[in-house]
XYZ file of C-alpha atoms in Angstrom:
625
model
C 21.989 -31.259 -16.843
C 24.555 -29.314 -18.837
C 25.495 -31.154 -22.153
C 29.597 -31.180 -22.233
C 30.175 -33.174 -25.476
C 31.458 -30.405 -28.124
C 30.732 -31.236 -31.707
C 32.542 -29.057 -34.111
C 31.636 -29.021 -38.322
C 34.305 -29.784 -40.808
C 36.059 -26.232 -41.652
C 34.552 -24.391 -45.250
C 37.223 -25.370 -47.632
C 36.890 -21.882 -49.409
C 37.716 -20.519 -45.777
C 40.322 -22.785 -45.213
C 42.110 -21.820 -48.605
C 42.134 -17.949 -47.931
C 43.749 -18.734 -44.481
C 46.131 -20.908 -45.870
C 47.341 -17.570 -47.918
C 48.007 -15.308 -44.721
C 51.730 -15.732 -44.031
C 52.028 -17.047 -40.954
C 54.256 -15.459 -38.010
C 57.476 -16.924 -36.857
C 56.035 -17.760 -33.640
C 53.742 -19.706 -35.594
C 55.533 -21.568 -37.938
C 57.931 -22.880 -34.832
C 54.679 -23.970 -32.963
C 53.584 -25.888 -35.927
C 57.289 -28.146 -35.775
C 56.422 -29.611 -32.985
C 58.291 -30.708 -30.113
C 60.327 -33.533 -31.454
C 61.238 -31.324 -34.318
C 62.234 -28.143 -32.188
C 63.661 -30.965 -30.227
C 66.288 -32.576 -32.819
C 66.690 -29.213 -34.150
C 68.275 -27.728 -30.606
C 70.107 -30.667 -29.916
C 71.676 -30.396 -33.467
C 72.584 -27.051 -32.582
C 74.156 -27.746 -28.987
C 76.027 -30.096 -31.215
C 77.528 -27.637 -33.324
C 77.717 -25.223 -30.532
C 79.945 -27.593 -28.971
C 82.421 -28.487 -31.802
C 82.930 -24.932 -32.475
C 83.555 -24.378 -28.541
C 86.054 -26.761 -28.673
C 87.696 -26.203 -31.321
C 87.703 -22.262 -30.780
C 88.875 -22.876 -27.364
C 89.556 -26.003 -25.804
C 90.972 -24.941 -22.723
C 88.044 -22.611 -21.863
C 85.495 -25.918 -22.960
C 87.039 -28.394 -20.740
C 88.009 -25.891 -17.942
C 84.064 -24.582 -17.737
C 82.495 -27.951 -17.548
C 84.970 -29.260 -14.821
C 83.887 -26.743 -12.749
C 83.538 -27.630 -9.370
C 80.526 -27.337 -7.219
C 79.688 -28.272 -3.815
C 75.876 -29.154 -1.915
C 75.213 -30.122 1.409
C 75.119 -28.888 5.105
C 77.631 -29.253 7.883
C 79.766 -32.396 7.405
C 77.109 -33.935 4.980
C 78.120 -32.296 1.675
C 78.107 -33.655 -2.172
C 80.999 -32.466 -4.583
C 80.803 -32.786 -8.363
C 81.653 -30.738 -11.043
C 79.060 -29.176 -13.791
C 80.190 -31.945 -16.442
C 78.874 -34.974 -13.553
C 76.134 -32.458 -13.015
C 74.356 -32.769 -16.497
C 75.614 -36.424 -17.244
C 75.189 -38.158 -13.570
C 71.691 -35.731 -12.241
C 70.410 -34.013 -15.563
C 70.403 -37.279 -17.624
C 68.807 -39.271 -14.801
C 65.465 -37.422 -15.769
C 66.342 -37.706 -19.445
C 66.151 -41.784 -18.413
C 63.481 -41.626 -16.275
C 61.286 -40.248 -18.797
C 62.650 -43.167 -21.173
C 61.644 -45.254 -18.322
C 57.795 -43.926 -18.291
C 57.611 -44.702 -21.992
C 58.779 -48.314 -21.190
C 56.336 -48.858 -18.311
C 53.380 -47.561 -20.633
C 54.653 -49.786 -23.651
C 54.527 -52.425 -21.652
C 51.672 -51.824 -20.016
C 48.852 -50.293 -22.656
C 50.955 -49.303 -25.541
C 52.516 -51.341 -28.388
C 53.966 -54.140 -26.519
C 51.134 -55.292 -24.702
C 50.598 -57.896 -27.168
C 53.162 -60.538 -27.992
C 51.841 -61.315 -31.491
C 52.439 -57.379 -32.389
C 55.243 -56.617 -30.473
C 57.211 -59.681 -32.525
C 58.371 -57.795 -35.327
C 59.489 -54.532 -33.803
C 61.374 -56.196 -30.579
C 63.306 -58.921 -32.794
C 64.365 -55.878 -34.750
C 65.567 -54.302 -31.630
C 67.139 -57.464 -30.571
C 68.829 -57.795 -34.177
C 69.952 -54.209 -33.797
C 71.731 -54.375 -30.586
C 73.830 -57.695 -31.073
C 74.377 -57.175 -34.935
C 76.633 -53.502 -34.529
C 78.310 -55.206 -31.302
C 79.587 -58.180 -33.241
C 80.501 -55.784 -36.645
C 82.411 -53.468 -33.836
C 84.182 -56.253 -32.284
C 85.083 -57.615 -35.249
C 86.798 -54.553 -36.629
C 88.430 -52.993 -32.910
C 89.903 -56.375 -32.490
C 93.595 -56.068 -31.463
C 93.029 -51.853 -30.737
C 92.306 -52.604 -27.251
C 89.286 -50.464 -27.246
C 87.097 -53.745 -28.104
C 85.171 -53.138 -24.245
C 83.627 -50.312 -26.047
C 81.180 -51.738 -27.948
C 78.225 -51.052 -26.333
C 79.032 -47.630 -27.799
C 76.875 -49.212 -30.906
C 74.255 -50.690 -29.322
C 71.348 -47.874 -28.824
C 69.588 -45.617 -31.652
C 68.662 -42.225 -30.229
C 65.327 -41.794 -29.870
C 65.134 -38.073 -29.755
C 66.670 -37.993 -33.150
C 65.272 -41.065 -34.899
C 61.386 -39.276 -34.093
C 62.932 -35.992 -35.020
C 64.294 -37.155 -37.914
C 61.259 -39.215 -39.134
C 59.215 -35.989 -38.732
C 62.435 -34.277 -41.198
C 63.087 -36.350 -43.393
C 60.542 -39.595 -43.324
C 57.977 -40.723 -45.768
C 54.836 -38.994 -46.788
C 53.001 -41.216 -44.212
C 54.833 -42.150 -41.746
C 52.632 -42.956 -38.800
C 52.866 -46.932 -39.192
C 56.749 -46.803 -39.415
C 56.609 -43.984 -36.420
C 54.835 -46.573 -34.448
C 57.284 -49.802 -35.118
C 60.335 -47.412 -34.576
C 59.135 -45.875 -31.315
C 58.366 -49.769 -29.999
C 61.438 -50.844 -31.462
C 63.371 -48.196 -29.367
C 61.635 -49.185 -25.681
C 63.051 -52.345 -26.736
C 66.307 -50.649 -27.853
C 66.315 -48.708 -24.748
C 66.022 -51.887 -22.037
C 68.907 -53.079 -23.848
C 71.122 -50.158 -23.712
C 70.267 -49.559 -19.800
C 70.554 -53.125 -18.599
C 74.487 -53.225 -21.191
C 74.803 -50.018 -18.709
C 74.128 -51.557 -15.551
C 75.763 -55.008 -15.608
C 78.960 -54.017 -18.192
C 80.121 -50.893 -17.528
C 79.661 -50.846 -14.116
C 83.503 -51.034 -12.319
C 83.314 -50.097 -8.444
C 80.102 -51.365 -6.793
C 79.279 -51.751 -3.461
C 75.809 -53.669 -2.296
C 75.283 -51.633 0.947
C 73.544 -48.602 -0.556
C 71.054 -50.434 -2.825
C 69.753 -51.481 0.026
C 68.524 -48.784 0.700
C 67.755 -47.935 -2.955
C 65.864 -51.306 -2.500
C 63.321 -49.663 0.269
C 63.011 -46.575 -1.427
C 61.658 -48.521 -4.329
C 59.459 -49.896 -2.430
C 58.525 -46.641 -0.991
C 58.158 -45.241 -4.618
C 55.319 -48.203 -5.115
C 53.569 -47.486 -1.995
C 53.153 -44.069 -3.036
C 50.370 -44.775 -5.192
C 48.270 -45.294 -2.594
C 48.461 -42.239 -0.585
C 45.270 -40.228 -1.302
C 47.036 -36.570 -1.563
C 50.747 -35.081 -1.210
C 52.034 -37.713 -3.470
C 54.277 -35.222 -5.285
C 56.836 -34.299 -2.993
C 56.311 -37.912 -2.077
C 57.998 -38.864 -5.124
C 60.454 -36.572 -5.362
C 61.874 -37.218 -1.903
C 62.228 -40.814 -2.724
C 63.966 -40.251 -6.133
C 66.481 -38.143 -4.399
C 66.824 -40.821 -1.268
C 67.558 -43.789 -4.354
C 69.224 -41.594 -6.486
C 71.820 -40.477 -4.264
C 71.977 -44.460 -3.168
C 72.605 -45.703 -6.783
C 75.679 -42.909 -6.453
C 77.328 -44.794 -3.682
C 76.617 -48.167 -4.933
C 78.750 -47.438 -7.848
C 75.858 -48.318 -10.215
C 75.297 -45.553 -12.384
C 72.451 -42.719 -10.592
C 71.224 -42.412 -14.095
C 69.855 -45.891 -13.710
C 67.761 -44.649 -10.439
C 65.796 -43.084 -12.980
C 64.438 -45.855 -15.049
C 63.708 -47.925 -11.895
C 61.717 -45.225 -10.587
C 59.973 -44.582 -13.764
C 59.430 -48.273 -13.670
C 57.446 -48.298 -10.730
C 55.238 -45.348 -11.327
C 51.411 -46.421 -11.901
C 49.886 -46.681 -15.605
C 46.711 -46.975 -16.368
C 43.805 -45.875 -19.115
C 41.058 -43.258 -17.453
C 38.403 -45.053 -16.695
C 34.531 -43.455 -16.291
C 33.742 -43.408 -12.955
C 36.782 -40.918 -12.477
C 35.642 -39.216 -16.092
C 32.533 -38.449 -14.162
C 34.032 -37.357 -11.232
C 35.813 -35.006 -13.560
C 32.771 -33.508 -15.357
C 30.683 -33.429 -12.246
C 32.816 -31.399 -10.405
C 33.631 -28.821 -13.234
C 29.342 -28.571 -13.700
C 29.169 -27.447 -10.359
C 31.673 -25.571 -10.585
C 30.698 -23.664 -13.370
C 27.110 -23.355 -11.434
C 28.871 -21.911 -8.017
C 32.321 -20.793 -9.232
C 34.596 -20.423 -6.180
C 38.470 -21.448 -5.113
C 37.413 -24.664 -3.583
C 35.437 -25.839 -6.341
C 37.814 -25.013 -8.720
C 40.512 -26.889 -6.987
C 38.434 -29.898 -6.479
C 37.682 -29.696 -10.096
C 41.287 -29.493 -10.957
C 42.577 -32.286 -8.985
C 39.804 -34.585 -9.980
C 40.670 -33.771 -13.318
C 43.949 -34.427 -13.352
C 43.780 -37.594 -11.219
C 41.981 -39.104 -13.750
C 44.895 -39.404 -15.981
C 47.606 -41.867 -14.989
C 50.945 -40.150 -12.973
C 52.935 -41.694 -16.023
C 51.373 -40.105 -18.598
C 50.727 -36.586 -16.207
C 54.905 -36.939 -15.276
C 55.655 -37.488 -19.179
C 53.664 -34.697 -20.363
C 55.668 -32.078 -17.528
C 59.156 -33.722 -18.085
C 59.319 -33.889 -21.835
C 59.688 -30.178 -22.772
C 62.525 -29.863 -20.128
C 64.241 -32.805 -21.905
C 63.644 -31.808 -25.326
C 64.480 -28.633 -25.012
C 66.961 -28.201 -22.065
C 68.737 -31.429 -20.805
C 69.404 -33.063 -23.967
C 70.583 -30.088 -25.687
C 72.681 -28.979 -22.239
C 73.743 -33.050 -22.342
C 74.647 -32.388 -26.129
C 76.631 -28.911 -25.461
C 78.609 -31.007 -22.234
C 79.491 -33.920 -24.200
C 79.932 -33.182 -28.347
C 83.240 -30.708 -27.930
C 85.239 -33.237 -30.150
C 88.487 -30.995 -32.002
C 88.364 -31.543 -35.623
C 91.828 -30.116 -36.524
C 93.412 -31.741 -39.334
C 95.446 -34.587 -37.003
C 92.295 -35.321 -35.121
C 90.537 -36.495 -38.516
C 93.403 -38.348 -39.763
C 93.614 -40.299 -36.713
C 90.174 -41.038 -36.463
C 90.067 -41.750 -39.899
C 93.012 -44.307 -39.415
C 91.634 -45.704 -35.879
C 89.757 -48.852 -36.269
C 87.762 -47.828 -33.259
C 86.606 -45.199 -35.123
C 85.926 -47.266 -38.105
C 84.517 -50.503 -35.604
C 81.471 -47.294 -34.670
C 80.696 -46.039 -38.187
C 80.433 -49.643 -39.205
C 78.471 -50.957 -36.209
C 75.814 -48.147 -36.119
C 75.469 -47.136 -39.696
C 75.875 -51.070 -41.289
C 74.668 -53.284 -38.148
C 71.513 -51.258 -37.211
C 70.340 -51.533 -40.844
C 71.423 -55.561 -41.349
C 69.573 -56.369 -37.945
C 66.450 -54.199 -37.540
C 66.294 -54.657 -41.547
C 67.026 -58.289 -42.014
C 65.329 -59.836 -39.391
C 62.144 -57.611 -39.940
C 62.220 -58.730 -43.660
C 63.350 -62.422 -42.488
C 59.845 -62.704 -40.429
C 57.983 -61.264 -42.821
C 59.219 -64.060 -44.793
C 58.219 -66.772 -42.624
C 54.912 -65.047 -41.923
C 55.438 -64.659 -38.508
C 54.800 -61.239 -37.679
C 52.667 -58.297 -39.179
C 54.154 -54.701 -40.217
C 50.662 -53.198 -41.135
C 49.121 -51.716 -43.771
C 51.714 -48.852 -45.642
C 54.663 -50.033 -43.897
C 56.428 -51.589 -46.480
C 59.385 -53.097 -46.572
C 61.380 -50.613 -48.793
C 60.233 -48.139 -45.333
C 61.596 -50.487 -42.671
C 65.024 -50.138 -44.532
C 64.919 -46.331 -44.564
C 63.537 -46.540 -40.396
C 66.578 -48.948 -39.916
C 69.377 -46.158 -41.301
C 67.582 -43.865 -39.324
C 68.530 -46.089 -36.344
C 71.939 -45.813 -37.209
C 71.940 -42.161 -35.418
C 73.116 -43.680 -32.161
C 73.829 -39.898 -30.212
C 72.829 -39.483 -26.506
C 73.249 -42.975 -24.950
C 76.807 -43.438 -27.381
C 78.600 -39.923 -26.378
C 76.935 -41.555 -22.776
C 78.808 -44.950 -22.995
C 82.166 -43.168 -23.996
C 83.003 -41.918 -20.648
C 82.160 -45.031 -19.267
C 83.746 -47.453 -21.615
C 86.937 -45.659 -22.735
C 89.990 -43.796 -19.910
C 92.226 -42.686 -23.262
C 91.778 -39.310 -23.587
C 93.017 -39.684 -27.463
C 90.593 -42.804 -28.154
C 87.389 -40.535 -26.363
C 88.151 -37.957 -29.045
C 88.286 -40.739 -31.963
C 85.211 -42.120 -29.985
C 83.303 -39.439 -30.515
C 84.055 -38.255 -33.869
C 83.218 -41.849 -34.722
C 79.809 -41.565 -33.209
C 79.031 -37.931 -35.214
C 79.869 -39.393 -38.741
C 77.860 -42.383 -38.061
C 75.078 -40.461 -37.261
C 75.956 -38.001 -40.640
C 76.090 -40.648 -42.309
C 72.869 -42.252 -41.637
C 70.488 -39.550 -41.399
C 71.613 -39.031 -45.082
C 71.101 -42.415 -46.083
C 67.859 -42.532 -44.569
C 66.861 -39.276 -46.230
C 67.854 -41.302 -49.246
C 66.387 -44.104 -48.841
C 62.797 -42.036 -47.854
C 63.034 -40.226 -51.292
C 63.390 -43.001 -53.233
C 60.745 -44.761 -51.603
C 58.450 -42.177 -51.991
C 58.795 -41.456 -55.261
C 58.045 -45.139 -56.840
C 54.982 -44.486 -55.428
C 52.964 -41.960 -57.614
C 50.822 -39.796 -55.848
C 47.761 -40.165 -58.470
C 47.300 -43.959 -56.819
C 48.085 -42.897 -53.361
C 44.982 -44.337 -51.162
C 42.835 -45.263 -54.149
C 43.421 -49.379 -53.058
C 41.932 -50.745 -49.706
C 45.256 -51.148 -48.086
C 44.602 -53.698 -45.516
C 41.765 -56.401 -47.199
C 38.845 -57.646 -45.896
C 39.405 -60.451 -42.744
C 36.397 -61.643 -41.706
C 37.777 -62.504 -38.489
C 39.330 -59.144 -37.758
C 37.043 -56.746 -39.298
C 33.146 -55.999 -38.530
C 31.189 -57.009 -41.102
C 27.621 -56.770 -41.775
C 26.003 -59.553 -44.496
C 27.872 -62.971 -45.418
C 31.574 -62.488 -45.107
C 32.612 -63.927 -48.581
C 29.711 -62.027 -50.261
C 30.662 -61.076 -53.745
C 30.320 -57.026 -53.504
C 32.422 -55.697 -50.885
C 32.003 -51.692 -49.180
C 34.316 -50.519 -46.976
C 33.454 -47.732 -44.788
C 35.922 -45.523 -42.662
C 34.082 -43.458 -40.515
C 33.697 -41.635 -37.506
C 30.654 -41.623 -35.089
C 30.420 -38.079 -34.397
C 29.873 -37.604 -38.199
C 26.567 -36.463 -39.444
C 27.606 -37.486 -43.032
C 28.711 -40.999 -41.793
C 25.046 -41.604 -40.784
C 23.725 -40.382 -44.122
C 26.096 -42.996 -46.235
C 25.803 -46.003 -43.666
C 21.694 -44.940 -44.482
C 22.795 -45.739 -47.781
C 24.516 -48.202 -47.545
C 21.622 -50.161 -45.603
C 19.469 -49.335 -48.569
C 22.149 -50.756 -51.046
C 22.177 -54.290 -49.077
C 17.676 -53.847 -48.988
C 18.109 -54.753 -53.044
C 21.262 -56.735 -52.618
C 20.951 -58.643 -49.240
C 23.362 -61.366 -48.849
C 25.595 -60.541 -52.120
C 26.601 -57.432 -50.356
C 28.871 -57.363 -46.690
C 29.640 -53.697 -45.262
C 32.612 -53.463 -43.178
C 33.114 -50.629 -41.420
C 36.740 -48.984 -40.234
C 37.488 -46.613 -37.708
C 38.581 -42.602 -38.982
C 37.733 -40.696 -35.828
C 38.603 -37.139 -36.700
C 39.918 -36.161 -33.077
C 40.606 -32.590 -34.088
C 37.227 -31.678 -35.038
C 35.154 -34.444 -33.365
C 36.333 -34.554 -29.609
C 34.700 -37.742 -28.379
C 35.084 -39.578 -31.747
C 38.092 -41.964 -30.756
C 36.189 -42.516 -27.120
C 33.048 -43.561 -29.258
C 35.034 -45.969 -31.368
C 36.276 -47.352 -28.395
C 33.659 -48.016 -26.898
C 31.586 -49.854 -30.237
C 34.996 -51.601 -29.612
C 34.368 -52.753 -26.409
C 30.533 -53.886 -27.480
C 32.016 -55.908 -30.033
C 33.926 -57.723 -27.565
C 30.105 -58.916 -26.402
C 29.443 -59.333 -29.775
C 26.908 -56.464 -30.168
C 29.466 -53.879 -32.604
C 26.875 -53.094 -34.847
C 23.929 -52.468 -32.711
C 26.059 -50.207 -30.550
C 27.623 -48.159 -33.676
C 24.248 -47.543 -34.750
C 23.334 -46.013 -32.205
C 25.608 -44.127 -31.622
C 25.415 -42.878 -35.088
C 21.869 -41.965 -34.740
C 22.359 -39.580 -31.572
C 25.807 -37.970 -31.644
C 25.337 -35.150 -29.782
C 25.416 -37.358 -26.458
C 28.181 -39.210 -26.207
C 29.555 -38.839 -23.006
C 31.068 -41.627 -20.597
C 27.464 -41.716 -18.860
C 25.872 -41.796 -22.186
C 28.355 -44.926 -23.165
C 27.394 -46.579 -20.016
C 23.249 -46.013 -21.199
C 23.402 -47.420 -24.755
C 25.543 -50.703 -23.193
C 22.825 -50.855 -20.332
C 20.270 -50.442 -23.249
C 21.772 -53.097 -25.349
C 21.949 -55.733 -22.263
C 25.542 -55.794 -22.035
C 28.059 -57.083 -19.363
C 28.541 -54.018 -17.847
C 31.226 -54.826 -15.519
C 33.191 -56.481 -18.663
C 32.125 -53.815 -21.060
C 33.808 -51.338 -18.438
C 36.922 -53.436 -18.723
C 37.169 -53.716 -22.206
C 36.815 -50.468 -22.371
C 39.983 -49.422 -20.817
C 42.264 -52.161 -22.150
C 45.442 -52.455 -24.169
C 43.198 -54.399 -27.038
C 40.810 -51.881 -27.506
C 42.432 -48.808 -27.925
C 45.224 -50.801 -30.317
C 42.606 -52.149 -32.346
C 41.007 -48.375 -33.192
C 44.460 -47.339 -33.414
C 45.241 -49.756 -35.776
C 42.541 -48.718 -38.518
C 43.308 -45.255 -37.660
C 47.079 -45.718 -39.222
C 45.450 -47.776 -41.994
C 43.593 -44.895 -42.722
C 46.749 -42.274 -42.678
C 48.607 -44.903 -45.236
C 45.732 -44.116 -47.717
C 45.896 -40.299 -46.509
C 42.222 -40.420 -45.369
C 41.852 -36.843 -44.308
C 37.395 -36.676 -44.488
C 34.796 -39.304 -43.664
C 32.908 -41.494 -44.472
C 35.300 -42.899 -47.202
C 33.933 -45.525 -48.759
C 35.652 -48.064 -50.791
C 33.965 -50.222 -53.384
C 35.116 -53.625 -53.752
C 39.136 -52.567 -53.056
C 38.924 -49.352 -54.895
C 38.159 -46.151 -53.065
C 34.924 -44.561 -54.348
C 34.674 -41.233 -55.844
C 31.401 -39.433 -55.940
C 27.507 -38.983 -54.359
C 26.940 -42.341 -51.838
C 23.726 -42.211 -52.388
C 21.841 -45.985 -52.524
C 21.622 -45.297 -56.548
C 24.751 -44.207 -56.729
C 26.348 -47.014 -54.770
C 24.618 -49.397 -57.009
C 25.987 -48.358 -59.892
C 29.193 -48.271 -58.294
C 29.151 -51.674 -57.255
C 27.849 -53.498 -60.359
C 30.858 -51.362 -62.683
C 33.656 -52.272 -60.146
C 36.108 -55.067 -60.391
C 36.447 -58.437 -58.286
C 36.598 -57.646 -54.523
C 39.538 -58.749 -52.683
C 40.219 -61.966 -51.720
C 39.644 -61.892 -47.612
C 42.716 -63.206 -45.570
């Protein structure tokens, strides 16, 4: 049988320095941005694009997008002009992919767990009634005080495009509490949407939208075709949501909702890998497709649909949605009427000022009362600069403006209102970032366990409130990881009980390919108790470590394998690897095995002698939680 697990060797530093000095080509240096980068970057520039357009030529702005277009056949036609076109059929897929990311939240991401999801969704909670009641408060009497859900939402695209601008020098534990906070963020904006700004609705058609719904959830059964399934069903509850009167933008979050998320689980892994052996042992066209489908059916439709539709939003409806919706005129009377307009002033305030006093405050307020957790490196000093990047409320406020406001004057102060108050708060977060990271010398950064020893949470090996303490963040597809947990054995041979060895998950996923499913899986054993036996082995044979090779060493070890199957695929699992594997980006753990000695990370040979010597020099281990 063909062995498909790739192991790959750490890269020769010496090589990787005299690569480092080739100049890389433009095509290059773009691909290294990444998406949400090129993202925030084009819709930046669709923003510009469309202040200049409008203020070059107003006429020609407002007279291209209320061009008029017409679908249908015979009597059954559908008229809308190019302006409806991106904001009522473009931004339905801009929200339906918002939608997937809710669903998968919910379902295996962040949120699955109340007792982590506290912080993150009272900050989104904080941050959508906090800039409402500042807006009120200060459009009272301009009889624009309906618009205040204009304040409500932070901009996703922007706040992860501007983290990876401007945010600190780790920022994967903030990235994390942001992105949850915005699902959160997100419900709220949609449902404000749906049930405020809502003014001619007729039942009738959801009705229908009701059975294509259900049609939509039935889908998931069908063993092939699903596809144009789908996409016949979106257009049938789409274009129902459109006569309701409920906005058809909407259609595309209760789709999303309804699409099927799940983890891959082995027996389709198999499937997958079975199929591509034989097909690399009789290569022909129906083989290959077999091996394609099986493939891809493996992964989850949410995860499959978010992967296709986010380059089309990044990169073309957003920006388009940006180009059809930022032409504000900044002539001279414009600005001094906005600047004058307390609905102008009621938007700065309530995104720049209530997005940082309520995902701020109440973040710091539990963390107070000890009753939630922001992890290890996201400090508190971070959360403020993540909360003025929430402040950059963009897509869903230019959205709401339409909707909220029928002045054509007020729209303009609207919108100028909702550019400087996301100015204004990308700089203050870029502010706030700097500081932050520079109280923080790098010569200390990572050299302190950042998360301390819990017996209850962590693995350890030897009594848990054993006086010398080694820490061990590792990966199991590292041949260097077995020589120091050797070691480390050796070290607790002349120590025994005095010594506990906790180890941490770094799975290098770039080099090591089935590191993170490995550390899943000793995940999964520990569940059964049995973490330990099942990291050892597969420390001592990492060259199979396949899903059928998973399924051995449980077999092997007399585990539940129906519930070790289970575990393997859940929320709790892959949160609790992912949780050590942010721990170790906060202390910029970049190689394993890193080894820390009593709280302080250890520099040096790990050989047993060495270790020793380590040990009996160091300071007090940390107190465990």
């Amino acid at each position: 049988m063909t062995n498909l697990t790739v192991t790959q060797t750490s890269l020769d530093p010496e090589q990787g320095a005299v690569g480092a000095r080739r100049r890389p080509s433009i095509a290059a240096r773009i691909s290294a941005m990444g998406q949400s980068r090129i993202g925030a970057l084009l819709l930046l520039v669709a923003t510009l694009a469309a202040i200049v357009w409008a203020n070059v030529s107003l006429a020609s702005y407002g007279t291209f997008w209320q061009t008029h277009l017409m679908a249908g056949v015979g009597d059954l036609h559908l008229e809308f002009t190019l302006h409806a076109l991106v904001n009522d059929a473009l931004m339905a897929v801009f929200f339906f992919t918002v939608g997937l990311e809710v669903r998968r939240e919910f379902a295996i991401g962040e949120l699955t767990s109340w007792s982590r999801a506290l912080v993150p969704v009272a900050a989104a909670i904080a941050g959508l009634v906090a800039p409402a009641l500042l807006f009120v408060l200060i459009a009272r009497g301009s009889g624009n005080e309906q618009a205040w859900g204009l304040v409500i939402s932070t901009d996703t695209a922007f706040l992860v495009g501007a983290l990876a601008l401007i945010g600190p020098r780790v920022p994967g534990r903030l990235r994390v509490f942001l992105l949850a906070l915005a699902v959160v963020d997100d419900i709220g904006a949609l449902s404000i949407i749906a049930l405020v700004y809502t003014e001619h609705f007729t039942p009738l058609p959801l009705l229908i939208a009701a059975a294509g719904l259900v049609g939509v959830y039935l889908t998931r059964y069908l063993r092939s075709r699903r596809g144009p399934v789908y996409v016949s069903l979106a257009i049938v509850v789409w274009l129902a949501f459109l006569a309701s009167g409920v906005h058809p933008t909407l259609a595309g979050v209760a789709i999303a909702l309804l699409v099927p998320v799940y983890r891959p689980n082995r027996s389709d892994v198999e499937r997958a890998l079975e199929l591509a052996r034989t097909f690399r042992q009789s290569p022909n066209t129906e083989y290959a497709r077999a091996a394609a489908n099986s493939l891809r059916e493996s992964i989850s439709i949410n995860e499959r649909l978010q992967s296709a539709y986010a380059p089309y939003v990044a990169y073309v409806i957003l920006p388009l949605f940006a180009l059809a919706n930022a032409g504000v005129v900044l002539n001279p009377e414009v600005l001094a009427g906005a600047a004058g307009s307390t609905l102008t002033w009621g938007i700065v305030v309530g995104l720049v000022v209530g997005k940082l006093l309520g995902v701020f405050g109440s973040s710091a307020l539990l963390r107070r009362l000890k009753l939630g957790e922001l992890g290890a490196g996201l400090t508190l000093d971070r959360v403020l600069g993540g909360a003025a990047v929430c402040g950059i409320g963009f897509t869903i406020s230019l959205f709401i403006v339409d909707l909220a406001i029928d002045d054509e004057l007020a729209q303009n102060e609207a919108r100028v209102g909702v550019l400087a108050a996301s100015v204004i708060a990308f700089v203050l977060a870029t502010i706030i970032f700097r500081i932050s990271d520079a109280v923080r010398p790098d010569d200390d950064s990572g050299m302190t366990l950042a998360r301390p020893v819990d017996p209850v949470r962590d693995h350890v090996l030897g009594d848990s409130y054993a006086p010398f303490t080694i820490v061990e963040y590792g990966d199991f597809q590292c041949g260097f990881c077995l020589k120091a947990s050797g070691s480390i054995l050796e070290v607790r041979g002349v120590l025994g009980d005095r010594l506990r060895y906790v180890w941490r998950h770094a799975p290098l996923v770039q080099i090591h390919p089935n590191a993170l499913a490995a550390a899943e899986a000793s995940e999964a054993a520990a569940a059964q108790g049995r973490f330990f036996d099942f990291a050892r082995a597969l420390l001592d044979d990492q060259d199979n470590q396949r899903p059928s090779d998973i399924i051995r060493i449980a077999d092997d070890l007399g585990l539940d394998l129906d519930q070790f199957e289970k575990d393997l695929i859940s929320a709790e699992v892959a949160g609790r690897v992912r949780d050590d594997m942010l721990d170790a980006e906060a202390m910029s753990i970049t190689a394993v095995p890193t080894l820390f000695i009593n709280g302080r990370r250890h520099v040096g040979p790990y050989d047993a002698r060495s270790l020793l010597r380590a040990l009996t020099t160091a300071g007090d281990t940390p107190v465990a939680e």
